[in-house]
Structures are given as structure tokens and as C-alpha cells.
């Protein structure tokens, strides 16, 4: 290894440790979600869940969302949306447009305070289609607070 390569290796190691520190306990291992069959939504975020009833493939959206939730959200928010206490219980998320707004805010921006990642920016790892499917699944689990 010449000087140049050693420097590069050190730099790479440094960069790696800094990025893993920054991610902290909000570490994300994105899981591929198969959204085939659901309408494609493009890049720009919609304001309202497009897969809500009477969407013709509502049931498909619930199934896709259920598995996407299990793979990407359940480790913090609990299996089947029943929180074990680490993160809010998403069954209480308001249905309809009002809840969509808050849902969208969180999945896009995550929750970061004083540099600590409480919730990662899920939209950086998952498609809009997958995330609205998760929202559709969550609405079937809704219970009043
Ligand atoms: C690393 C853990 C973690 C993962 C993974 C995670 N969340 Fe969260 N989420 C949290 C925490 C912690 C909060 C509370 C944030 C706060 O206190 O501000 C939260 C808050 C939320 C909220 C706001 C709830 C409320 O009542 O205010 C929504 C909506 C949400 N998460 C959706 C999701 C969805 C959907 C996924 C998967 C696509 C997901 N989260 C993945 C930890 C996580």
C-alpha cells in the first residue's frame, strides 16, 4: 500500500464510523417492498392516501402494507401495530386526511431531536407506494384512544 492508498483507507474508515454514529439506534436496514399491482404515484408526495377505500385495489394495498410494516416498522412500533412501548402505538393514528398529514410528516422527516434519531426518515428507504400501503394497513387497525 503506498501513502496515498493508506490515506484513502483511513478516510474511508473514518467516514464509515462517522455515518454509523450519526445513525445511532435509528439504524435502518431497508427491506424491499413489492408494490406491484398498486397504482404508481411518481416522486412528488400526495397529500392524501390514494389507496384508501373505495380504491379498487384497497385489499391488495392492505396486504402489501401489512408486510411492509412488519419488515420496516414493527421493530419499533410493535408487531401488528400493537406498540410494546418504545414508540407510539400507530393504531391511534387518526384516520382520513388529518391523519395522512401527520403520517406523511413523520415518514418523510422522521423524528430527530438534539442529533438523536428516534425515528429514521423512512421515505429515504421506502417508496411512496410502499408507505401509503403501510398507512392503508394501519387504518384497518385503527382504534380510538
Ligand atoms: C427506529 C425505530 C422506528 C422505526 C423503524 C419506525 N419508527 Fe415511527 N416512530 C418512532 C419513534 C420513537 C416515534 C416517536 C417520535 C417522537 O417522539 O417524536 C415515531 C413516531 C411515528 C409516527 C407519529 C406517531 C404519533 O403518534 O405521533 C408515525 C406516524 C410513525 N412513527 C410511523 C412509522 C412508520 C409507518 C414506520 C415504518 C415505515 C416507522 N414509523 C418506523 C420510531 C420508529
PDB file of C-alpha atoms and ligand atoms in Angstrom:
ATOM      1  CA  UNK A   1       0.000   0.000   0.000  1.00  0.00           C
ATOM      2  CA  UNK A   2       1.516   3.382  -0.894  1.00  0.00           C
ATOM      3  CA  UNK A   3       0.965   6.531   1.142  1.00  0.00           C
ATOM      4  CA  UNK A   4      -1.916   7.597  -1.000  1.00  0.00           C
ATOM      5  CA  UNK A   5      -3.824   4.360  -0.509  1.00  0.00           C
ATOM      6  CA  UNK A   6      -3.276   4.342   3.252  1.00  0.00           C
ATOM      7  CA  UNK A   7      -4.753   7.813   3.438  1.00  0.00           C
ATOM      8  CA  UNK A   8      -7.701   6.730   1.390  1.00  0.00           C
ATOM      9  CA  UNK A   9      -8.261   3.687   3.604  1.00  0.00           C
ATOM     10  CA  UNK A  10      -8.137   5.812   6.743  1.00  0.00           C
ATOM     11  CA  UNK A  11     -10.512   8.298   5.243  1.00  0.00           C
ATOM     12  CA  UNK A  12     -12.926   5.567   4.259  1.00  0.00           C
ATOM     13  CA  UNK A  13     -12.784   4.055   7.755  1.00  0.00           C
ATOM     14  CA  UNK A  14     -13.346   7.480   9.317  1.00  0.00           C
ATOM     15  CA  UNK A  15     -16.276   8.255   7.110  1.00  0.00           C
ATOM     16  CA  UNK A  16     -17.824   4.893   7.867  1.00  0.00           C
ATOM     17  CA  UNK A  17     -17.608   5.301  11.619  1.00  0.00           C
ATOM     18  CA  UNK A  18     -18.976   8.843  11.485  1.00  0.00           C
ATOM     19  CA  UNK A  19     -22.001   7.784   9.469  1.00  0.00           C
ATOM     20  CA  UNK A  20     -22.762   4.836  11.732  1.00  0.00           C
ATOM     21  CA  UNK A  21     -22.518   7.115  14.769  1.00  0.00           C
ATOM     22  CA  UNK A  22     -24.901   9.621  13.251  1.00  0.00           C
ATOM     23  CA  UNK A  23     -27.443   6.909  12.563  1.00  0.00           C
ATOM     24  CA  UNK A  24     -27.225   5.616  16.131  1.00  0.00           C
ATOM     25  CA  UNK A  25     -30.088   3.450  17.269  1.00  0.00           C
ATOM     26  CA  UNK A  26     -32.174   4.603  14.341  1.00  0.00           C
ATOM     27  CA  UNK A  27     -30.152   2.293  12.132  1.00  0.00           C
ATOM     28  CA  UNK A  28     -32.179   1.132   9.159  1.00  0.00           C
ATOM     29  CA  UNK A  29     -31.843  -1.974   7.092  1.00  0.00           C
ATOM     30  CA  UNK A  30     -34.246  -1.192   4.285  1.00  0.00           C
ATOM     31  CA  UNK A  31     -36.341  -4.107   3.138  1.00  0.00           C
ATOM     32  CA  UNK A  32     -37.517  -4.327  -0.428  1.00  0.00           C
ATOM     33  CA  UNK A  33     -41.266  -3.980  -0.721  1.00  0.00           C
ATOM     34  CA  UNK A  34     -43.076  -5.402  -3.724  1.00  0.00           C
ATOM     35  CA  UNK A  35     -45.782  -2.891  -4.611  1.00  0.00           C
ATOM     36  CA  UNK A  36     -46.613  -4.431  -7.963  1.00  0.00           C
ATOM     37  CA  UNK A  37     -50.298  -4.123  -8.816  1.00  0.00           C
ATOM     38  CA  UNK A  38     -50.776  -0.837  -6.955  1.00  0.00           C
ATOM     39  CA  UNK A  39     -51.012   2.405  -8.962  1.00  0.00           C
ATOM     40  CA  UNK A  40     -47.631   4.102  -9.386  1.00  0.00           C
ATOM     41  CA  UNK A  41     -47.516   7.514  -7.748  1.00  0.00           C
ATOM     42  CA  UNK A  42     -44.321   9.138  -9.005  1.00  0.00           C
ATOM     43  CA  UNK A  43     -41.851  11.149  -6.981  1.00  0.00           C
ATOM     44  CA  UNK A  44     -43.902  14.057  -5.623  1.00  0.00           C
ATOM     45  CA  UNK A  45     -45.723  13.233  -2.401  1.00  0.00           C
ATOM     46  CA  UNK A  46     -49.518  13.244  -2.478  1.00  0.00           C
ATOM     47  CA  UNK A  47     -51.399  14.856   0.406  1.00  0.00           C
ATOM     48  CA  UNK A  48     -53.908  12.085   0.766  1.00  0.00           C
ATOM     49  CA  UNK A  49     -53.654   8.310   0.891  1.00  0.00           C
ATOM     50  CA  UNK A  50     -54.624   7.224  -2.654  1.00  0.00           C
ATOM     51  CA  UNK A  51     -55.200   3.591  -1.641  1.00  0.00           C
ATOM     52  CA  UNK A  52     -57.981   4.222   0.851  1.00  0.00           C
ATOM     53  CA  UNK A  53     -61.442   2.817   0.122  1.00  0.00           C
ATOM     54  CA  UNK A  54     -63.110   2.993  -2.388  1.00  0.00           C
ATOM     55  CA  UNK A  55     -59.782   2.407  -4.193  1.00  0.00           C
ATOM     56  CA  UNK A  56     -60.433  -0.727  -6.222  1.00  0.00           C
ATOM     57  CA  UNK A  57     -57.285  -2.475  -5.020  1.00  0.00           C
ATOM     58  CA  UNK A  58     -57.696  -1.466  -1.394  1.00  0.00           C
ATOM     59  CA  UNK A  59     -57.341  -5.076  -0.204  1.00  0.00           C
ATOM     60  CA  UNK A  60     -54.102  -5.525  -2.102  1.00  0.00           C
ATOM     61  CA  UNK A  61     -52.801  -2.299  -0.543  1.00  0.00           C
ATOM     62  CA  UNK A  62     -53.629  -3.662   2.927  1.00  0.00           C
ATOM     63  CA  UNK A  63     -51.729  -6.882   2.215  1.00  0.00           C
ATOM     64  CA  UNK A  64     -48.700  -5.082   0.774  1.00  0.00           C
ATOM     65  CA  UNK A  65     -48.798  -2.607   3.661  1.00  0.00           C
ATOM     66  CA  UNK A  66     -49.065  -5.310   6.276  1.00  0.00           C
ATOM     67  CA  UNK A  67     -45.890  -6.994   5.093  1.00  0.00           C
ATOM     68  CA  UNK A  68     -44.056  -3.699   4.523  1.00  0.00           C
ATOM     69  CA  UNK A  69     -44.997  -2.679   8.061  1.00  0.00           C
ATOM     70  CA  UNK A  70     -43.771  -5.979   9.513  1.00  0.00           C
ATOM     71  CA  UNK A  71     -40.424  -5.586   7.760  1.00  0.00           C
ATOM     72  CA  UNK A  72     -39.791  -1.888   8.337  1.00  0.00           C
ATOM     73  CA  UNK A  73     -41.796  -0.509  11.245  1.00  0.00           C
ATOM     74  CA  UNK A  74     -42.660  -3.372  13.592  1.00  0.00           C
ATOM     75  CA  UNK A  75     -39.285  -3.492  15.326  1.00  0.00           C
ATOM     76  CA  UNK A  76     -40.046  -0.107  16.873  1.00  0.00           C
ATOM     77  CA  UNK A  77     -43.830   0.251  16.649  1.00  0.00           C
ATOM     78  CA  UNK A  78     -44.638  -3.365  17.532  1.00  0.00           C
ATOM     79  CA  UNK A  79     -45.941  -6.413  15.703  1.00  0.00           C
ATOM     80  CA  UNK A  80     -49.323  -5.910  14.067  1.00  0.00           C
ATOM     81  CA  UNK A  81     -49.158  -2.201  15.082  1.00  0.00           C
ATOM     82  CA  UNK A  82     -49.516  -3.014  18.773  1.00  0.00           C
ATOM     83  CA  UNK A  83     -46.816  -0.959  20.440  1.00  0.00           C
ATOM     84  CA  UNK A  84     -44.627  -2.514  23.091  1.00  0.00           C
ATOM     85  CA  UNK A  85     -43.887   0.964  24.399  1.00  0.00           C
ATOM     86  CA  UNK A  86     -40.672   2.001  22.575  1.00  0.00           C
ATOM     87  CA  UNK A  87     -42.583   4.055  20.003  1.00  0.00           C
ATOM     88  CA  UNK A  88     -46.155   5.378  19.710  1.00  0.00           C
ATOM     89  CA  UNK A  89     -48.994   2.956  19.079  1.00  0.00           C
ATOM     90  CA  UNK A  90     -49.940   3.587  15.464  1.00  0.00           C
ATOM     91  CA  UNK A  91     -53.435   2.158  15.879  1.00  0.00           C
ATOM     92  CA  UNK A  92     -54.356   5.532  17.355  1.00  0.00           C
ATOM     93  CA  UNK A  93     -53.300   7.486  14.287  1.00  0.00           C
ATOM     94  CA  UNK A  94     -56.287   9.456  13.116  1.00  0.00           C
ATOM     95  CA  UNK A  95     -57.958   8.002  10.006  1.00  0.00           C
ATOM     96  CA  UNK A  96     -58.592  10.138   6.935  1.00  0.00           C
ATOM     97  CA  UNK A  97     -56.901  13.263   5.661  1.00  0.00           C
ATOM     98  CA  UNK A  98     -55.924  14.667   9.075  1.00  0.00           C
ATOM     99  CA  UNK A  99     -54.027  11.540   9.961  1.00  0.00           C
ATOM    100  CA  UNK A 100     -52.439  11.429   6.499  1.00  0.00           C
ATOM    101  CA  UNK A 101     -50.859  14.791   7.123  1.00  0.00           C
ATOM    102  CA  UNK A 102     -49.118  13.733  10.314  1.00  0.00           C
ATOM    103  CA  UNK A 103     -48.245  10.319   8.903  1.00  0.00           C
ATOM    104  CA  UNK A 104     -46.601  11.927   5.901  1.00  0.00           C
ATOM    105  CA  UNK A 105     -44.705  14.408   8.071  1.00  0.00           C
ATOM    106  CA  UNK A 106     -43.221  11.582  10.151  1.00  0.00           C
ATOM    107  CA  UNK A 107     -42.329   9.113   7.423  1.00  0.00           C
ATOM    108  CA  UNK A 108     -40.663  11.869   5.372  1.00  0.00           C
ATOM    109  CA  UNK A 109     -38.865  13.735   8.165  1.00  0.00           C
ATOM    110  CA  UNK A 110     -38.532  11.043  10.808  1.00  0.00           C
ATOM    111  CA  UNK A 111     -38.034  12.230  14.365  1.00  0.00           C
ATOM    112  CA  UNK A 112     -34.659  13.750  15.211  1.00  0.00           C
ATOM    113  CA  UNK A 113     -34.021  15.739  18.388  1.00  0.00           C
ATOM    114  CA  UNK A 114     -30.671  17.051  19.602  1.00  0.00           C
ATOM    115  CA  UNK A 115     -28.970  14.947  16.981  1.00  0.00           C
ATOM    116  CA  UNK A 116     -30.551  11.720  18.225  1.00  0.00           C
ATOM    117  CA  UNK A 117     -32.565   9.748  15.685  1.00  0.00           C
ATOM    118  CA  UNK A 118     -35.746   8.491  17.327  1.00  0.00           C
ATOM    119  CA  UNK A 119     -37.247   7.562  14.022  1.00  0.00           C
ATOM    120  CA  UNK A 120     -35.325   7.434  10.732  1.00  0.00           C
ATOM    121  CA  UNK A 121     -36.573   9.195   7.611  1.00  0.00           C
ATOM    122  CA  UNK A 122     -38.357   6.147   6.254  1.00  0.00           C
ATOM    123  CA  UNK A 123     -39.130   7.812   2.910  1.00  0.00           C
ATOM    124  CA  UNK A 124     -35.407   7.739   2.141  1.00  0.00           C
ATOM    125  CA  UNK A 125     -35.545   3.964   2.247  1.00  0.00           C
ATOM    126  CA  UNK A 126     -39.031   3.126   1.031  1.00  0.00           C
ATOM    127  CA  UNK A 127     -41.161   4.212  -1.912  1.00  0.00           C
ATOM    128  CA  UNK A 128     -44.208   6.433  -1.636  1.00  0.00           C
ATOM    129  CA  UNK A 129     -46.285   3.465  -2.814  1.00  0.00           C
ATOM    130  CA  UNK A 130     -44.957   1.237  -0.014  1.00  0.00           C
ATOM    131  CA  UNK A 131     -45.527   3.933   2.607  1.00  0.00           C
ATOM    132  CA  UNK A 132     -49.121   4.679   1.590  1.00  0.00           C
ATOM    133  CA  UNK A 133     -49.753   0.930   1.588  1.00  0.00           C
ATOM    134  CA  UNK A 134     -48.494   0.853   5.195  1.00  0.00           C
ATOM    135  CA  UNK A 135     -50.843   3.726   6.009  1.00  0.00           C
ATOM    136  CA  UNK A 136     -53.724   1.786   4.414  1.00  0.00           C
ATOM    137  CA  UNK A 137     -52.887  -1.239   6.562  1.00  0.00           C
ATOM    138  CA  UNK A 138     -52.690   0.925   9.694  1.00  0.00           C
ATOM    139  CA  UNK A 139     -56.148   2.362   9.059  1.00  0.00           C
ATOM    140  CA  UNK A 140     -57.623  -1.144   9.241  1.00  0.00           C
ATOM    141  CA  UNK A 141     -56.124  -1.378  12.751  1.00  0.00           C
ATOM    142  CA  UNK A 142     -57.496   1.942  13.965  1.00  0.00           C
ATOM    143  CA  UNK A 143     -58.859   2.096  17.498  1.00  0.00           C
ATOM    144  CA  UNK A 144     -59.832   5.239  19.349  1.00  0.00           C
ATOM    145  CA  UNK A 145     -57.501   6.393  22.042  1.00  0.00           C
TER     146      UNK A 145
HETATM  147  C1  LIG B   1     -36.024   3.009  14.864  1.00  0.00           C
HETATM  148  C2  LIG B   1     -37.390   2.965  15.365  1.00  0.00           C
HETATM  149  C3  LIG B   1     -38.509   3.350  14.423  1.00  0.00           C
HETATM  150  C4  LIG B   1     -38.802   2.840  13.185  1.00  0.00           C
HETATM  151  C5  LIG B   1     -38.043   1.791  12.381  1.00  0.00           C
HETATM  152  C6  LIG B   1     -40.022   3.491  12.767  1.00  0.00           C
HETATM  153  N1  LIG B   1     -40.441   4.385  13.716  1.00  0.00           N
HETATM  154 FE1  LIG B   1     -42.043   5.601  13.627  1.00  0.00          FE
HETATM  155  N2  LIG B   1     -41.554   6.457  15.385  1.00  0.00           N
HETATM  156  C7  LIG B   1     -40.525   6.032  16.203  1.00  0.00           C
HETATM  157  C8  LIG B   1     -40.495   6.863  17.407  1.00  0.00           C
HETATM  158  C9  LIG B   1     -39.525   6.725  18.561  1.00  0.00           C
HETATM  159  C10 LIG B   1     -41.547   7.804  17.268  1.00  0.00           C
HETATM  160  C11 LIG B   1     -41.906   8.940  18.239  1.00  0.00           C
HETATM  161  C12 LIG B   1     -41.093  10.123  17.799  1.00  0.00           C
HETATM  162  C13 LIG B   1     -41.115  11.281  18.763  1.00  0.00           C
HETATM  163  O1  LIG B   1     -41.128  11.044  19.974  1.00  0.00           O
HETATM  164  O2  LIG B   1     -41.112  12.411  18.286  1.00  0.00           O
HETATM  165  C14 LIG B   1     -42.197   7.500  16.000  1.00  0.00           C
HETATM  166  C15 LIG B   1     -43.297   8.189  15.511  1.00  0.00           C
HETATM  167  C16 LIG B   1     -44.028   7.814  14.393  1.00  0.00           C
HETATM  168  C17 LIG B   1     -45.255   8.440  13.954  1.00  0.00           C
HETATM  169  C18 LIG B   1     -46.001   9.552  14.681  1.00  0.00           C
HETATM  170  C19 LIG B   1     -46.907   8.876  15.706  1.00  0.00           C
HETATM  171  C20 LIG B   1     -47.580   9.789  16.686  1.00  0.00           C
HETATM  172  O3  LIG B   1     -48.479   9.300  17.404  1.00  0.00           O
HETATM  173  O4  LIG B   1     -47.233  10.954  16.765  1.00  0.00           O
HETATM  174  C21 LIG B   1     -45.649   7.788  12.832  1.00  0.00           C
HETATM  175  C22 LIG B   1     -46.893   8.065  12.001  1.00  0.00           C
HETATM  176  C23 LIG B   1     -44.675   6.759  12.566  1.00  0.00           C
HETATM  177  N3  LIG B   1     -43.710   6.810  13.528  1.00  0.00           N
HETATM  178  C24 LIG B   1     -44.753   5.867  11.500  1.00  0.00           C
HETATM  179  C25 LIG B   1     -43.764   4.927  11.214  1.00  0.00           C
HETATM  180  C26 LIG B   1     -43.846   4.012  10.084  1.00  0.00           C
HETATM  181  C27 LIG B   1     -45.007   3.934   9.123  1.00  0.00           C
HETATM  182  C28 LIG B   1     -42.689   3.290  10.089  1.00  0.00           C
HETATM  183  C29 LIG B   1     -42.261   2.254   9.084  1.00  0.00           C
HETATM  184  C30 LIG B   1     -42.374   2.611   7.695  1.00  0.00           C
HETATM  185  C31 LIG B   1     -41.910   3.730  11.234  1.00  0.00           C
HETATM  186  N4  LIG B   1     -42.597   4.711  11.888  1.00  0.00           N
HETATM  187  C32 LIG B   1     -40.658   3.218  11.574  1.00  0.00           C
HETATM  188  C33 LIG B   1     -39.628   5.020  15.935  1.00  0.00           C
HETATM  189  C34 LIG B   1     -39.552   4.310  14.756  1.00  0.00           C
END
